[in-house]
Short mmCIF file of C-alpha atoms in Angstrom, two decimals:
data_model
loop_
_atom_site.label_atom_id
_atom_site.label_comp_id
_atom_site.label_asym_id
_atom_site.label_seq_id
_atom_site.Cartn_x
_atom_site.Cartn_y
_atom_site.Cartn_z
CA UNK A 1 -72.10 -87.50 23.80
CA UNK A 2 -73.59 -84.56 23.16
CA UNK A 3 -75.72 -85.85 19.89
CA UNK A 4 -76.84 -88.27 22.83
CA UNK A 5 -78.24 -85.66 24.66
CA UNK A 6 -79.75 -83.97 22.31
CA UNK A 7 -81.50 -86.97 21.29
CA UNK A 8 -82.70 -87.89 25.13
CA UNK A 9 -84.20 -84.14 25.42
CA UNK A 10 -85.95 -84.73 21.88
CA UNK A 11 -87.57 -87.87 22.95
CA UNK A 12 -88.32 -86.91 26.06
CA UNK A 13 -89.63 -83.61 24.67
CA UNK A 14 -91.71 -85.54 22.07
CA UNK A 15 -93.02 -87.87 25.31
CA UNK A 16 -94.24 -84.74 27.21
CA UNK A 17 -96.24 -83.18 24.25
CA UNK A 18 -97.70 -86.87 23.54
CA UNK A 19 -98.43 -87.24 27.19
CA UNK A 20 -99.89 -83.33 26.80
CA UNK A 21 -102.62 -84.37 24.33
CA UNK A 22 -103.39 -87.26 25.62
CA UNK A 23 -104.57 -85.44 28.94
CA UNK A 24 -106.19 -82.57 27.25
CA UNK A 25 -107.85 -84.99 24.81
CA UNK A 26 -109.40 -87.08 27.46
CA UNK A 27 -112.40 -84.57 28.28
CA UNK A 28 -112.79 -84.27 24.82
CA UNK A 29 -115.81 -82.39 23.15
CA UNK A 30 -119.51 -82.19 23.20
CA UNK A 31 -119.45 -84.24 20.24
CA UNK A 32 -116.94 -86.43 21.13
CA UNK A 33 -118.35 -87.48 24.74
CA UNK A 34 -122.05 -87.95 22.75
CA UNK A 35 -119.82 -89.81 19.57
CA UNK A 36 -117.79 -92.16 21.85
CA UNK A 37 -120.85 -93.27 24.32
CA UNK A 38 -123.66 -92.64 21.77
CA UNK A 39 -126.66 -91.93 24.12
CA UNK A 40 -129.41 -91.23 22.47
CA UNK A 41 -131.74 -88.30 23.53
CA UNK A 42 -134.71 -86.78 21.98
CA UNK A 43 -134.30 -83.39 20.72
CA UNK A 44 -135.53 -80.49 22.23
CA UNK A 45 -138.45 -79.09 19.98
CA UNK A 46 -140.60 -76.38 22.25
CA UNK A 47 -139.95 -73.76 25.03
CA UNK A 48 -142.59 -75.55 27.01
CA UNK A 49 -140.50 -78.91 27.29
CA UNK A 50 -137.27 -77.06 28.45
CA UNK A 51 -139.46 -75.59 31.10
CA UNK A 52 -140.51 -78.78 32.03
CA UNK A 53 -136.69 -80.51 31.96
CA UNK A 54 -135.29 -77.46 34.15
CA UNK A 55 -138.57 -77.89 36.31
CA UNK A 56 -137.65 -81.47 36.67
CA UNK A 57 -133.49 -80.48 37.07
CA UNK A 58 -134.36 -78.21 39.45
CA UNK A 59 -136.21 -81.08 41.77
CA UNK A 60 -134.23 -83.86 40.57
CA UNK A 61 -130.32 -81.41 41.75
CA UNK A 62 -132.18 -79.67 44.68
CA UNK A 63 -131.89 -76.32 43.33
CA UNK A 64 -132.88 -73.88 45.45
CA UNK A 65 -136.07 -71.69 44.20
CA UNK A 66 -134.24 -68.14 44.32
CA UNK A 67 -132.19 -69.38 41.36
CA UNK A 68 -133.43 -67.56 38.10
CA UNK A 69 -132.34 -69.84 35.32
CA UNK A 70 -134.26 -68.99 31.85
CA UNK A 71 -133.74 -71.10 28.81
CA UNK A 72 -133.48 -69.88 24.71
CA UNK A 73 -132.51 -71.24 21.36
CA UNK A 74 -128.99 -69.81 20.26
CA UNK A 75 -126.81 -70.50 17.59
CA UNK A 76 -124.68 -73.10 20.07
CA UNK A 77 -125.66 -75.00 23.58
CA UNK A 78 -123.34 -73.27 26.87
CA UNK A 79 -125.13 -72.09 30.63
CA UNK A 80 -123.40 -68.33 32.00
CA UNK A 81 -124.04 -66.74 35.37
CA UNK A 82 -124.78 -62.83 34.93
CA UNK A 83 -125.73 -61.90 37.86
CA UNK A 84 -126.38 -62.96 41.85
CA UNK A 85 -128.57 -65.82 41.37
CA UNK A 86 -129.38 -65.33 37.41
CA UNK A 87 -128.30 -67.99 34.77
CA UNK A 88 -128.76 -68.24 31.10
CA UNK A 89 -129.06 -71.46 28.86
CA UNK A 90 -128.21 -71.09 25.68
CA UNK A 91 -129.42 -73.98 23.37
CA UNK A 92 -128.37 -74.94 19.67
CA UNK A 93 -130.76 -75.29 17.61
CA UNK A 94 -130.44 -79.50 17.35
CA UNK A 95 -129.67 -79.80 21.20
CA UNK A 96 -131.30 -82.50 23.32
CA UNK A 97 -133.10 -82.87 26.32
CA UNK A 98 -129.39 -84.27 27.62
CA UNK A 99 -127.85 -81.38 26.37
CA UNK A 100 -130.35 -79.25 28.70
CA UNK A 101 -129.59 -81.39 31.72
CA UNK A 102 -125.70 -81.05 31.02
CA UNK A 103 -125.80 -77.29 31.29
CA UNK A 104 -128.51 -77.22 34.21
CA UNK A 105 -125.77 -79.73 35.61
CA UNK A 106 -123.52 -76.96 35.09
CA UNK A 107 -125.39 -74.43 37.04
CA UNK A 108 -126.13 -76.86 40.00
CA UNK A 109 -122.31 -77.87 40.53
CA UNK A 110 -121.19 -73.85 40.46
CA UNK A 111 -119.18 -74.74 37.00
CA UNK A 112 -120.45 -70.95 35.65
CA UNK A 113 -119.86 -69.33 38.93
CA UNK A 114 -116.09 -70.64 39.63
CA UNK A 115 -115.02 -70.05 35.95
CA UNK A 116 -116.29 -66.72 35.93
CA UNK A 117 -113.70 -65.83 38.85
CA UNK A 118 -111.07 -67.78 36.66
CA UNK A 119 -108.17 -66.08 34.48
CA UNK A 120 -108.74 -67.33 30.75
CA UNK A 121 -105.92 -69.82 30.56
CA UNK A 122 -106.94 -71.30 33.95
CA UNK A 123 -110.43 -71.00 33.00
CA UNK A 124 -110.04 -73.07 29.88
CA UNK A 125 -108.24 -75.99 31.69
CA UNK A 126 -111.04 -75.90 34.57
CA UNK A 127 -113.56 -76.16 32.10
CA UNK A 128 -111.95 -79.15 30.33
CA UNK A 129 -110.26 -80.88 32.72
CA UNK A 130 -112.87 -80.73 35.72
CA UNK A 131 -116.20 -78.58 34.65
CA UNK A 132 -116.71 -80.82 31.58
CA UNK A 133 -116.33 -83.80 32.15
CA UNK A 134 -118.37 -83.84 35.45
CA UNK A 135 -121.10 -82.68 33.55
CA UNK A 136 -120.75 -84.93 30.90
CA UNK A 137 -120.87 -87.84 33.27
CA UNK A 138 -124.52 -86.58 34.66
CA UNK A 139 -125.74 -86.41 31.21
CA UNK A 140 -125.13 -89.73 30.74
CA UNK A 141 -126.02 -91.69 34.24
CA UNK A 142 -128.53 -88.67 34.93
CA UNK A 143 -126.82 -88.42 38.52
CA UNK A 144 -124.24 -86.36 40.41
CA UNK A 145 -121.48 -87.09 42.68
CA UNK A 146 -122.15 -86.93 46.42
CA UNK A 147 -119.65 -84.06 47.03
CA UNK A 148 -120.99 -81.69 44.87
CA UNK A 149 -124.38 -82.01 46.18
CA UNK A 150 -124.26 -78.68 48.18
CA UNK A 151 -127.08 -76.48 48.43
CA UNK A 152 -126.77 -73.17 45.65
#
């Protein structure tokens, strides 16, 4: 009887890990939300055209005016809040005009504001699980949901 039970726990044990990845799997990565619906966006290639993508995100989300966002070439793409009102895009060097509208996405839902209030470990499954995939979903219908369209 007890080999039995030790057998149930391992299964069910094995079950709840499976179950585990499956969940954190679903939001996946940047490369695996562009790989598994294969949008196709041109890539970014000037300063001038990211201007003109956050001018058009900025009309397009309803972002209020007093929000600084400026826009640069890193070594990978992510938006930050660092301070009241003040965001930063940071672009890879092969992003996409999609990739721009994901992070402004980011900016216009409060994604950087919330996580930066977060603990790490909660922090990491807010981005994943929620942040992430919400984005990801306006980079590829180019909309938002109605209950995240409040004013910044």
């Amino acid at each position: 009887m007890n080999s039995l039970k030790r057998i149930v726990k391992s299964r069910i044990a094995n079950i709840a890990l499976g179950i585990g990845m499956i969940l954190a799997g679903i939001p996946g990565t940047r490369i695996g939300y562009q790989m598994l619906f294969g949008k196709e966006s041109p890539q970014l290639n000037s300063q001038q055209r990211i201007e003109e993508i956050i001018s058009e995100e900025r009309a397009k989300l309803e972002i209020k005016p007093e929000v600084n966002i400026e826009a640069n070439f890193k070594t990978y793409s992510r938006s930050a809040k660092f301070g009241e009102n003040q965001y930063c895009i940071e672009l890879a060097p092969a992003a996409t005009e999609a990739t721009l509208r994901h992070e402004v996405y980011h900016i216009r839902a409060n994604h950087c504001d919330r996580l930066s209030k977060l603990p790490h470990s909660l922090g990491t499954a807010y981005y994943f699980l929620w942040a992430e995939p919400r984005a990801a979903y306006y980079e590829w219908v180019g909309s938002h949901s109605k209950d995240e369209k409040r004013k910044q």
